[in-house]
mmCIF file of N, CA and C in Angstrom:
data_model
loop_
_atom_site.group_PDB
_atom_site.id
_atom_site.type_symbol
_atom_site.label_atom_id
_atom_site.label_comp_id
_atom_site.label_asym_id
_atom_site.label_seq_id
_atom_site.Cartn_x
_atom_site.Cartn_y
_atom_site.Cartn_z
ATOM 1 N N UNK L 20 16.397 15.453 13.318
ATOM 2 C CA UNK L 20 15.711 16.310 12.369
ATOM 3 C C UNK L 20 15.455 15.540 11.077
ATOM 4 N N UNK L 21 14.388 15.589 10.651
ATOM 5 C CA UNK L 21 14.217 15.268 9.465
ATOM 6 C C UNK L 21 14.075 15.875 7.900
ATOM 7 N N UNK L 22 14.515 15.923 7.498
ATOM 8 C CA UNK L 22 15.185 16.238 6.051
ATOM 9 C C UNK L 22 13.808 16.309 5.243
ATOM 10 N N UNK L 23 13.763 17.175 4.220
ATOM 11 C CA UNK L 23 12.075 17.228 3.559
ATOM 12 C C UNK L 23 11.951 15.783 2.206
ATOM 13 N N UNK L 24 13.602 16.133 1.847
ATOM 14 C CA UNK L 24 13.408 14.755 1.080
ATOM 15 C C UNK L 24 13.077 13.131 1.732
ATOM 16 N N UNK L 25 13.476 12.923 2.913
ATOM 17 C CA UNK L 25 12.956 11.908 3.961
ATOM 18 C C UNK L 25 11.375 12.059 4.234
ATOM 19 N N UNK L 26 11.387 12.780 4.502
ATOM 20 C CA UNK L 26 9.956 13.353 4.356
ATOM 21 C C UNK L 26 8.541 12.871 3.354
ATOM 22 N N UNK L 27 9.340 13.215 2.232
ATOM 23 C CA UNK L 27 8.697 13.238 0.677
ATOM 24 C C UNK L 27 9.059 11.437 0.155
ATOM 25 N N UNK L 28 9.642 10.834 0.634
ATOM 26 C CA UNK L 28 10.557 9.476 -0.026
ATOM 27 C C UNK L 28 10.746 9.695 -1.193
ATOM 28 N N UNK L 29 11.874 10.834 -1.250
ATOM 29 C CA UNK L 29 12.602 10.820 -2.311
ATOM 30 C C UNK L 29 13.578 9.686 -2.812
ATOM 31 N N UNK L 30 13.773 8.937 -3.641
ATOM 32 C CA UNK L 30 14.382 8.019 -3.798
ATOM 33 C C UNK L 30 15.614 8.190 -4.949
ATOM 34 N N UNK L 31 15.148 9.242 -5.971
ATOM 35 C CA UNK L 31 16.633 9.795 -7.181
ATOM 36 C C UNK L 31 15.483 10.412 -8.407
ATOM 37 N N UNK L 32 16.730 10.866 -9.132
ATOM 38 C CA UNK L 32 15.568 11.941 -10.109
ATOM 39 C C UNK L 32 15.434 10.938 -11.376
ATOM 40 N N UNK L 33 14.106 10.833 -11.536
ATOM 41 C CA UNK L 33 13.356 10.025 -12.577
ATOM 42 C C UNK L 33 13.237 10.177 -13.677
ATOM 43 N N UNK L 34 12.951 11.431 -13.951
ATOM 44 C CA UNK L 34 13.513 11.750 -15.028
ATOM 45 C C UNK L 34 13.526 13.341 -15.785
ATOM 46 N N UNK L 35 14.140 13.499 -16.673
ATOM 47 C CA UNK L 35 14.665 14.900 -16.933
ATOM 48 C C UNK L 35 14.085 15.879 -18.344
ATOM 49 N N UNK L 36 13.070 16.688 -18.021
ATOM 50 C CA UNK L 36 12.617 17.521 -19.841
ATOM 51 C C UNK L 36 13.283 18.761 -19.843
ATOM 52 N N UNK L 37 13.440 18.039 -21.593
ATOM 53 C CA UNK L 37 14.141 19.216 -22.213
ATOM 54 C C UNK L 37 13.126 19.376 -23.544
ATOM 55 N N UNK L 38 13.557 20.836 -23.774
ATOM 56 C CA UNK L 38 12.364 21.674 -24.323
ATOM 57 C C UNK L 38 12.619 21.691 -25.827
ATOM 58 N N UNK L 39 11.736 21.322 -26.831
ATOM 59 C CA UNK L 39 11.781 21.408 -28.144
ATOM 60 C C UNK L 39 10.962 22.130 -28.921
ATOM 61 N N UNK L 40 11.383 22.846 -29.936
ATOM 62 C CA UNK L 40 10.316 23.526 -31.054
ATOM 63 C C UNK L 40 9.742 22.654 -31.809
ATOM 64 N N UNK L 41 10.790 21.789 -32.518
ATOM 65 C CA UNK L 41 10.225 20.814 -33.524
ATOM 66 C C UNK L 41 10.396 19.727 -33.011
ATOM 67 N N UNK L 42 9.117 19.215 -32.646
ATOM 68 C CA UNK L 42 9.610 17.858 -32.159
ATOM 69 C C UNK L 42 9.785 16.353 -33.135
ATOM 70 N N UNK L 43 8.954 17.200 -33.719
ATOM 71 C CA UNK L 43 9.728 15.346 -35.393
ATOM 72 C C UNK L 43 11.343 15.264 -35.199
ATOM 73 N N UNK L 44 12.033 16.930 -35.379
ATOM 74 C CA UNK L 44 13.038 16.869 -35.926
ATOM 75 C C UNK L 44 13.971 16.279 -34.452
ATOM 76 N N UNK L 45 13.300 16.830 -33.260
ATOM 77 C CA UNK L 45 14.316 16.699 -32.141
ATOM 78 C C UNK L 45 13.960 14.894 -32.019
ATOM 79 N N UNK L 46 12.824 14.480 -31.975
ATOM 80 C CA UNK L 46 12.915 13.078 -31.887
ATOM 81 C C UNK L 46 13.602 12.388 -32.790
ATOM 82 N N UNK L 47 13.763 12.416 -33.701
ATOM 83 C CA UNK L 47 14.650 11.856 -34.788
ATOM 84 C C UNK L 47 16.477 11.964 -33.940
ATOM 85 N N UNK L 48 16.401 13.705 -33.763
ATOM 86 C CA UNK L 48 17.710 13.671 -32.937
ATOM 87 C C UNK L 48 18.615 12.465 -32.022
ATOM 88 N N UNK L 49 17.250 12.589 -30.936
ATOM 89 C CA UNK L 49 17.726 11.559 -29.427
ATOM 90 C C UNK L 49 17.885 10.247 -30.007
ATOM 91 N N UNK L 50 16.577 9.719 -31.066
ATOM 92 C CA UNK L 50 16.175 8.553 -31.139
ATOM 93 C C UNK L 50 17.450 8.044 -31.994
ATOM 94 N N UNK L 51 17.618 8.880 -33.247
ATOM 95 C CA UNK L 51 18.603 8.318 -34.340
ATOM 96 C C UNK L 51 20.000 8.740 -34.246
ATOM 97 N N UNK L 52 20.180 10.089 -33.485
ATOM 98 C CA UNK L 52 21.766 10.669 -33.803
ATOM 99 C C UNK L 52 22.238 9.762 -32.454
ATOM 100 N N UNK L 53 21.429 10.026 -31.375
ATOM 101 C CA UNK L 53 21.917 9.854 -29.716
ATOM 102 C C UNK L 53 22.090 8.323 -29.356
ATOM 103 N N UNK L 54 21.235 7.288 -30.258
ATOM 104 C CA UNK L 54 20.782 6.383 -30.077
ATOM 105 C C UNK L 54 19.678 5.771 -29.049
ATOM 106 N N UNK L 55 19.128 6.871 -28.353
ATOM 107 C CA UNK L 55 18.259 6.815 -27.351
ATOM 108 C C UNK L 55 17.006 5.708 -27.464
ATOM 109 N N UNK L 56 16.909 4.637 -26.873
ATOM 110 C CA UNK L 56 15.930 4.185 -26.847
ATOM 111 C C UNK L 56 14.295 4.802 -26.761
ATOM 112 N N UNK L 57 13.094 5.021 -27.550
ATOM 113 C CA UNK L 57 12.264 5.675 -27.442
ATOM 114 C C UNK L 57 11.207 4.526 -27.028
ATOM 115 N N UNK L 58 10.434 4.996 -25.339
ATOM 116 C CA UNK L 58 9.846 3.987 -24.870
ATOM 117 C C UNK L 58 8.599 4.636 -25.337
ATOM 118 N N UNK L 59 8.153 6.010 -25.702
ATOM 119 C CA UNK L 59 6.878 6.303 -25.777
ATOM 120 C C UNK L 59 6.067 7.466 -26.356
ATOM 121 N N UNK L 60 5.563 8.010 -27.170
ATOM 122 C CA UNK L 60 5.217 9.843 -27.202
ATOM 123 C C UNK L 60 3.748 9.648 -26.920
ATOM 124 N N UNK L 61 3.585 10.859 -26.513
ATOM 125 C CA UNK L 61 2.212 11.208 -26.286
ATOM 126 C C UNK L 61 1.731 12.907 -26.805
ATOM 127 N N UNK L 62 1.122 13.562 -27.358
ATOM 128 C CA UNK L 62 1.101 14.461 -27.847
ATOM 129 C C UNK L 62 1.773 15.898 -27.325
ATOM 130 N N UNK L 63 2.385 16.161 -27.896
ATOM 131 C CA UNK L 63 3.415 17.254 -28.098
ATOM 132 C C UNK L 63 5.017 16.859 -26.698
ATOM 133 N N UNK L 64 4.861 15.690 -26.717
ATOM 134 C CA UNK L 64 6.663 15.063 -25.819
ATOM 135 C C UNK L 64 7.032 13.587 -26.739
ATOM 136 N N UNK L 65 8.246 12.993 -26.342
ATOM 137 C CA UNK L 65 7.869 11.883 -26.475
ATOM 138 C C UNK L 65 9.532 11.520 -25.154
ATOM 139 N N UNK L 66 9.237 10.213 -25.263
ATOM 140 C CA UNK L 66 9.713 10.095 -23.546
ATOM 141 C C UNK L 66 10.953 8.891 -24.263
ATOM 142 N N UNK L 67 12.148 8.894 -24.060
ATOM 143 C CA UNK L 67 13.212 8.168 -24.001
ATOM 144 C C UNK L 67 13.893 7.593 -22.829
ATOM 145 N N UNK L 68 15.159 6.552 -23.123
ATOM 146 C CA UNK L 68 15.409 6.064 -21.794
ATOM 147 C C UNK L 68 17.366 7.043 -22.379
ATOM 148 N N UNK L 69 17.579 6.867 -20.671
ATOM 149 C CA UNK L 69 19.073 7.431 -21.378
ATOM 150 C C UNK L 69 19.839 6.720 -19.878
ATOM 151 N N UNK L 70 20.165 5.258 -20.076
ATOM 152 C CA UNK L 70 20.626 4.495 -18.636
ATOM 153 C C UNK L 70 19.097 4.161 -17.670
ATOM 154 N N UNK L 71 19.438 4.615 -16.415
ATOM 155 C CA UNK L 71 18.054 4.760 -15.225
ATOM 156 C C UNK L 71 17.642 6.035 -15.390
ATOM 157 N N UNK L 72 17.903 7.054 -16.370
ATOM 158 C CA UNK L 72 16.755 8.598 -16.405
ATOM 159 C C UNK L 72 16.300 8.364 -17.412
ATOM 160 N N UNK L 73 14.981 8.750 -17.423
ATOM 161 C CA UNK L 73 14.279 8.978 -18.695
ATOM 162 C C UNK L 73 14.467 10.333 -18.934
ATOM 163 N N UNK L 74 14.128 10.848 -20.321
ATOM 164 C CA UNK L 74 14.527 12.011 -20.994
ATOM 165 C C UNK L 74 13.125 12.436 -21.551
ATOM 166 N N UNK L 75 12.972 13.718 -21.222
ATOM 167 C CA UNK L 75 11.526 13.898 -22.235
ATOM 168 C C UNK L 75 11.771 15.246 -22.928
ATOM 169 N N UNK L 76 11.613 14.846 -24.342
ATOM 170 C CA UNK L 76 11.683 15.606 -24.812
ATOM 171 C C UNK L 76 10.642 16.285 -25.624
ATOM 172 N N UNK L 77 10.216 17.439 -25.678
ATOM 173 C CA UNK L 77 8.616 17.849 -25.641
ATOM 174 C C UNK L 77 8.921 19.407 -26.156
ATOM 175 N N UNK L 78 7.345 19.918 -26.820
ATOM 176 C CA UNK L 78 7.184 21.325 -26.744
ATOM 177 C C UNK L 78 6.555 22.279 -25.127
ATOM 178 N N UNK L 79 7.188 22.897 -25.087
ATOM 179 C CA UNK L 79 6.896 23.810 -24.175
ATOM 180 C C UNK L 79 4.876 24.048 -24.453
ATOM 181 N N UNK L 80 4.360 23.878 -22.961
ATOM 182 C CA UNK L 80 3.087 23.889 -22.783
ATOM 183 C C UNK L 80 2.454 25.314 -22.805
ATOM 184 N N UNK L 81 3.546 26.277 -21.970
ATOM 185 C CA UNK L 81 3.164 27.384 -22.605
ATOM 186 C C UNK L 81 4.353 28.425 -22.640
ATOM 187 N N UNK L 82 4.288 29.390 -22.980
ATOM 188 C CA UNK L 82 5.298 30.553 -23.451
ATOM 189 C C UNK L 82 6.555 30.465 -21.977
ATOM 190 N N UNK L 83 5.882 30.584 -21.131
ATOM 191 C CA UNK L 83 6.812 30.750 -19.940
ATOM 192 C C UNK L 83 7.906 29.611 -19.567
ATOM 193 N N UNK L 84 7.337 27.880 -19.927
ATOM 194 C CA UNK L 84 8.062 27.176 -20.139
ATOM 195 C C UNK L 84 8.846 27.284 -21.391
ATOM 196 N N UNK L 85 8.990 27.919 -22.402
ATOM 197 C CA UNK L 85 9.661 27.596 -23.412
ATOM 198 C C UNK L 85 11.159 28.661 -23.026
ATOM 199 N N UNK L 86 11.922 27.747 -22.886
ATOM 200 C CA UNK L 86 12.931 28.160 -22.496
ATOM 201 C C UNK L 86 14.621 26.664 -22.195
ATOM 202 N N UNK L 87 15.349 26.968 -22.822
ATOM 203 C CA UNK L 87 16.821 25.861 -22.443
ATOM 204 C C UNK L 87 16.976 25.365 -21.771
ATOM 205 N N UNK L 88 16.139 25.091 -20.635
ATOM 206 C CA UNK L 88 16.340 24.648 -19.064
ATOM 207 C C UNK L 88 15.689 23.529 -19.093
ATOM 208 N N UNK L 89 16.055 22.375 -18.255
ATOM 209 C CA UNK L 89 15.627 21.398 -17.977
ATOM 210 C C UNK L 89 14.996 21.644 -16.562
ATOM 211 N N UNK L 90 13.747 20.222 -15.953
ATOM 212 C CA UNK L 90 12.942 20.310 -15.414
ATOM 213 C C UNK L 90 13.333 18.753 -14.381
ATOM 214 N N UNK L 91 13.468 18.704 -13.621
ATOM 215 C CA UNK L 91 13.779 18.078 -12.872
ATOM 216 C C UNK L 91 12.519 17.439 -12.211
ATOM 217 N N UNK L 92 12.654 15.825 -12.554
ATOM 218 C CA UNK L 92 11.450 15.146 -11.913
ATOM 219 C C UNK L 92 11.602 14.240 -10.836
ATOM 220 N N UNK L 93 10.999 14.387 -9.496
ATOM 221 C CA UNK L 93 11.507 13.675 -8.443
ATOM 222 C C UNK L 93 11.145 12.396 -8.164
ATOM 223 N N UNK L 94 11.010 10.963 -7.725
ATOM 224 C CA UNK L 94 10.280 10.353 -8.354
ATOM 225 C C UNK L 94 9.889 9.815 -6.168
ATOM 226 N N UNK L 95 8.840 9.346 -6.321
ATOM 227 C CA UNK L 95 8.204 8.968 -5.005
ATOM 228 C C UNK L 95 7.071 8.247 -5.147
ATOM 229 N N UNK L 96 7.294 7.660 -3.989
ATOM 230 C CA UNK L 96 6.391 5.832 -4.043
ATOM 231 C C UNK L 96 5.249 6.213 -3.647
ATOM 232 N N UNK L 97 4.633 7.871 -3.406
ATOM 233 C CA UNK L 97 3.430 8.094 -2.522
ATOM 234 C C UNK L 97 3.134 9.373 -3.315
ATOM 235 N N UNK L 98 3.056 9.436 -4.678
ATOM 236 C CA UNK L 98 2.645 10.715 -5.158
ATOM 237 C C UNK L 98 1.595 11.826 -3.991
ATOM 238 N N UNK L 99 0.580 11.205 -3.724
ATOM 239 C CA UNK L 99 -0.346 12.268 -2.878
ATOM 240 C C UNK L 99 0.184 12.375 -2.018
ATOM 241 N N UNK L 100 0.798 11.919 -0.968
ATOM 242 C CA UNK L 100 1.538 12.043 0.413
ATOM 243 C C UNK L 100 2.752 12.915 0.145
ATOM 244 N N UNK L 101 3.262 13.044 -0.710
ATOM 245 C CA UNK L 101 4.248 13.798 -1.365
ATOM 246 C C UNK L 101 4.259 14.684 -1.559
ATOM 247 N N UNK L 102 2.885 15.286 -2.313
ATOM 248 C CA UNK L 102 2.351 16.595 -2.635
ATOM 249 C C UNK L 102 1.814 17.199 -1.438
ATOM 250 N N UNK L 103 0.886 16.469 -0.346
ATOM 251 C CA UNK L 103 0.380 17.002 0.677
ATOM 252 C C UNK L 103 1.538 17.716 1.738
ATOM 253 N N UNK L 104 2.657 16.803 1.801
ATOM 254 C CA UNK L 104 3.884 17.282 2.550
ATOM 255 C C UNK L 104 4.483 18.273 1.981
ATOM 256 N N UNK L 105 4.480 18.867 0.574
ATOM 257 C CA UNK L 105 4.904 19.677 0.197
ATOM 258 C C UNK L 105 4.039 21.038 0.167
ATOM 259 N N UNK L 106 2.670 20.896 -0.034
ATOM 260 C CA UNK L 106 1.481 21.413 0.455
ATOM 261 C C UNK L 106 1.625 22.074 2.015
ATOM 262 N N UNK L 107 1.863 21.318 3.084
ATOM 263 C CA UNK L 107 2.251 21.553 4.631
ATOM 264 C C UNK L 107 3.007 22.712 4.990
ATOM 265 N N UNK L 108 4.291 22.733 3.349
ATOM 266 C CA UNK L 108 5.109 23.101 3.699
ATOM 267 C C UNK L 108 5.519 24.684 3.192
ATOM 268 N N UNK L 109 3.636 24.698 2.341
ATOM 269 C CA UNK L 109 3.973 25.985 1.731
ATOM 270 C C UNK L 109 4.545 26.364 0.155
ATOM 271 N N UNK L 110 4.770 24.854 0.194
ATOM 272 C CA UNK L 110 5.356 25.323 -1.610
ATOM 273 C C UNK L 110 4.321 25.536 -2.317
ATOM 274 N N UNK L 111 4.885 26.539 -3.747
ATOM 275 C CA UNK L 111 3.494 27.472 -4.436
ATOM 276 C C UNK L 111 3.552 25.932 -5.831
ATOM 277 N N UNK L 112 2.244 25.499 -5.646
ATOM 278 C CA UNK L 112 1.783 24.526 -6.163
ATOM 279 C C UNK L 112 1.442 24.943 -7.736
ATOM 280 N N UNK L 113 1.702 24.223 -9.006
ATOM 281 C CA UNK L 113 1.552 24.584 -10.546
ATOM 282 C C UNK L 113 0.687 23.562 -11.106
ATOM 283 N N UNK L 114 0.501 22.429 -10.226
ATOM 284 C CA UNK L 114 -0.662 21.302 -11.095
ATOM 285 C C UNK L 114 -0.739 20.215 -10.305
ATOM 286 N N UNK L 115 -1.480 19.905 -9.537
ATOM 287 C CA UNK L 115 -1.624 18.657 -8.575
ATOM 288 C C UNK L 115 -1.791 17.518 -8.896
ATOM 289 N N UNK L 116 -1.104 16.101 -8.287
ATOM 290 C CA UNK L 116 -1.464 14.928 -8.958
ATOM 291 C C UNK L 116 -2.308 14.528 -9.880
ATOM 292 N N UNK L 117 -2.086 14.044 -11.256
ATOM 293 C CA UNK L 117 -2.847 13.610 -12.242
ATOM 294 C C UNK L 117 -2.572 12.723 -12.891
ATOM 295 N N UNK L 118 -2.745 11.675 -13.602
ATOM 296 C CA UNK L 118 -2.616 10.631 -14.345
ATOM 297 C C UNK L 118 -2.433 10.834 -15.520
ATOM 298 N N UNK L 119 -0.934 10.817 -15.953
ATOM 299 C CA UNK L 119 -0.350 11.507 -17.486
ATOM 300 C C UNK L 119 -0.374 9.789 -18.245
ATOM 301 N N UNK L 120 0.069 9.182 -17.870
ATOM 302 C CA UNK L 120 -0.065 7.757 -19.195
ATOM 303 C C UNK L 120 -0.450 6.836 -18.362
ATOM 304 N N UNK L 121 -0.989 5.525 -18.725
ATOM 305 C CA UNK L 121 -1.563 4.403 -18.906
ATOM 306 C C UNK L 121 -0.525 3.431 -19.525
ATOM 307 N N UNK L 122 0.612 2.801 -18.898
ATOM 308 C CA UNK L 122 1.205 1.778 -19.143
ATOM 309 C C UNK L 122 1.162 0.537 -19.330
ATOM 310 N N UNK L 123 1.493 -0.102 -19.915
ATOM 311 C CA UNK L 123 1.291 -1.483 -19.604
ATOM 312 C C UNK L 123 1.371 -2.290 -18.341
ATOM 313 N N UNK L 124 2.181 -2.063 -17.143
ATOM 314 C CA UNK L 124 2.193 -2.456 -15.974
ATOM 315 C C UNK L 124 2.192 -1.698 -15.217
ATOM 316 N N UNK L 125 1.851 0.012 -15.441
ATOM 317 C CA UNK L 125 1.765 0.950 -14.045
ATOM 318 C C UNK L 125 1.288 1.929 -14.769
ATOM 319 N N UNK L 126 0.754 3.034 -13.689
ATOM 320 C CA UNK L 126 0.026 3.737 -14.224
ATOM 321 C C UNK L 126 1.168 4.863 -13.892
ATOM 322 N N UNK L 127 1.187 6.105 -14.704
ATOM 323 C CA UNK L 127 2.489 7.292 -14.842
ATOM 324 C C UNK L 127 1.754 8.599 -14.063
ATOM 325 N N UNK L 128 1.639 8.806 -12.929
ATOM 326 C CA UNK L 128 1.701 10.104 -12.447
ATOM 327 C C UNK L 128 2.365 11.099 -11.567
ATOM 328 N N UNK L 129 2.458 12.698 -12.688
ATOM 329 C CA UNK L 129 2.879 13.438 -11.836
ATOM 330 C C UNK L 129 2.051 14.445 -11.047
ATOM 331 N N UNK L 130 3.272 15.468 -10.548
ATOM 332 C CA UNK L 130 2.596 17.170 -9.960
ATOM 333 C C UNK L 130 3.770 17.876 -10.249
ATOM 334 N N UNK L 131 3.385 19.003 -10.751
ATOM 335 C CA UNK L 131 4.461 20.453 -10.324
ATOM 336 C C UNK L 131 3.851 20.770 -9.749
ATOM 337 N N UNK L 132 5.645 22.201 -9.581
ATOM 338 C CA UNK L 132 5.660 22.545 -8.109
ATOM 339 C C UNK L 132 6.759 23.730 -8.201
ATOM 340 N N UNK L 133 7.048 24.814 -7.625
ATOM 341 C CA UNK L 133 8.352 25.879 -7.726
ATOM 342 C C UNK L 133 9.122 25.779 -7.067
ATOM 343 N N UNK L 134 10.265 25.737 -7.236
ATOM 344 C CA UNK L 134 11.161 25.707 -5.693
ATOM 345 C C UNK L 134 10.963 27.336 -5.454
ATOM 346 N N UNK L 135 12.433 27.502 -4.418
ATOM 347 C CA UNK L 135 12.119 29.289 -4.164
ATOM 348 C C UNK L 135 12.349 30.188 -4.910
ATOM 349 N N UNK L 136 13.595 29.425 -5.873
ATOM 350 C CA UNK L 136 13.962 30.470 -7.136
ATOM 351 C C UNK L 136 13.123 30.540 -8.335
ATOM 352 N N UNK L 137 11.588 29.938 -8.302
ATOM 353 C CA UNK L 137 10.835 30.025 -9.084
ATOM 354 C C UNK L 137 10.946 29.184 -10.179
ATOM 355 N N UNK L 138 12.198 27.860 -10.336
ATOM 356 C CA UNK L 138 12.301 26.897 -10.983
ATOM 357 C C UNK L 138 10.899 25.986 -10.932
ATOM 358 N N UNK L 139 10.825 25.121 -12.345
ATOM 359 C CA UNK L 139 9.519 24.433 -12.172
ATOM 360 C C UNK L 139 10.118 22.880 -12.132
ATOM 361 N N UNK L 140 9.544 22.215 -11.092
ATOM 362 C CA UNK L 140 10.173 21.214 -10.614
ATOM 363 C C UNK L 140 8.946 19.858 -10.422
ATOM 364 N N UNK L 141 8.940 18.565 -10.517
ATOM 365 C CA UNK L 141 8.033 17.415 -10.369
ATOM 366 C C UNK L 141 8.202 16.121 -9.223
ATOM 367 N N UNK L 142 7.201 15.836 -9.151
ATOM 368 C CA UNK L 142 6.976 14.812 -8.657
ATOM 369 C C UNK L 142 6.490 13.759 -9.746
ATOM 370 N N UNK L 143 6.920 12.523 -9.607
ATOM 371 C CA UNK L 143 6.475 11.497 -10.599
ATOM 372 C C UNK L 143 6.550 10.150 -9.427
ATOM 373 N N UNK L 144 5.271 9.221 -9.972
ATOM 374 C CA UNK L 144 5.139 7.895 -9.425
ATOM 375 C C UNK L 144 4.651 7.060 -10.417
ATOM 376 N N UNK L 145 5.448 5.969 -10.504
ATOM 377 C CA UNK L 145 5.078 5.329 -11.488
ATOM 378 C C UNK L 145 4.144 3.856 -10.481
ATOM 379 N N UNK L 146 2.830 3.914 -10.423
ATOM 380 C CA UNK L 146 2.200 3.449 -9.811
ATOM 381 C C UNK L 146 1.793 2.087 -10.391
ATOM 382 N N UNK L 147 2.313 0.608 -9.700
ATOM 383 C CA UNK L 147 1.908 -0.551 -10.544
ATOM 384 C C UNK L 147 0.616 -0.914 -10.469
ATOM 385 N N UNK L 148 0.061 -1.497 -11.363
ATOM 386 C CA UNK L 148 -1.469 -2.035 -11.784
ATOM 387 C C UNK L 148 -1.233 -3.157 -11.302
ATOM 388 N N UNK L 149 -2.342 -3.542 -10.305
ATOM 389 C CA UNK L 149 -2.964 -5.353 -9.650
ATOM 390 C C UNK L 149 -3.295 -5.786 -10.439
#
């Protein structure tokens, strides 16, 4: 039998958002109280390292996300093959593969997605540039 994370090539969780009102003040937080390395922001997050997870810390996109909970990002070497298998499988889909940053050596994309308890959950591939 095969397992959905076998399935998906899940490989470990990539990385983790947590939800901010003010984000000057919360980036200052991670960056200066936590010592968090800050690799990046992009309008209304900005993205830290904390070990092998990245941390994002961001305003809620809309009312329903704004809430204490973190968001769990899965990370896979086949973003579309990933989503399509999860697609197969019936999960209620929130935003399909898209191209969130432009790196210097890879390109950053995710998808949400719900599990059954209506948690909002990701896929991320950090895709390298030839």
């Amino acid at each position: 039998m095969t397992t959905t994370a076998g399935a998906l090539g899940i490989t470990d969780v990539g990385q983790v958002s947590v939800n901010a009102r003010d984000l000057p003040r919360a980036v200052g937080f991670y960056r200066d109280v936590l010592g968090l390395p800050l690799l990046f922001e992009i309008p209304g997050a900005a993205f830290f390292m904390c070990g092998p997870l990245r941390l994002i810390v961001g305003t809620a996109e809309k009312p329903e996300f704004d809430h204490p909970g973190s968001i769990l990002y899965y990370r896979v070497p086949d973003i579309h093959a990933a989503w399509d298998a999860l697609m197969r499988h019936g999960v209620r889909a929130e935003h399909e593969p898209h191209l969130l940053a432009r790196m210097p050596d890879h390109d950053l994309w995710m998808a949400f997605f719900r599990d059954t308890e209506d948690n909002y959950l990701a896929l991320m591939s950090e895709v390298p540039r030839a």
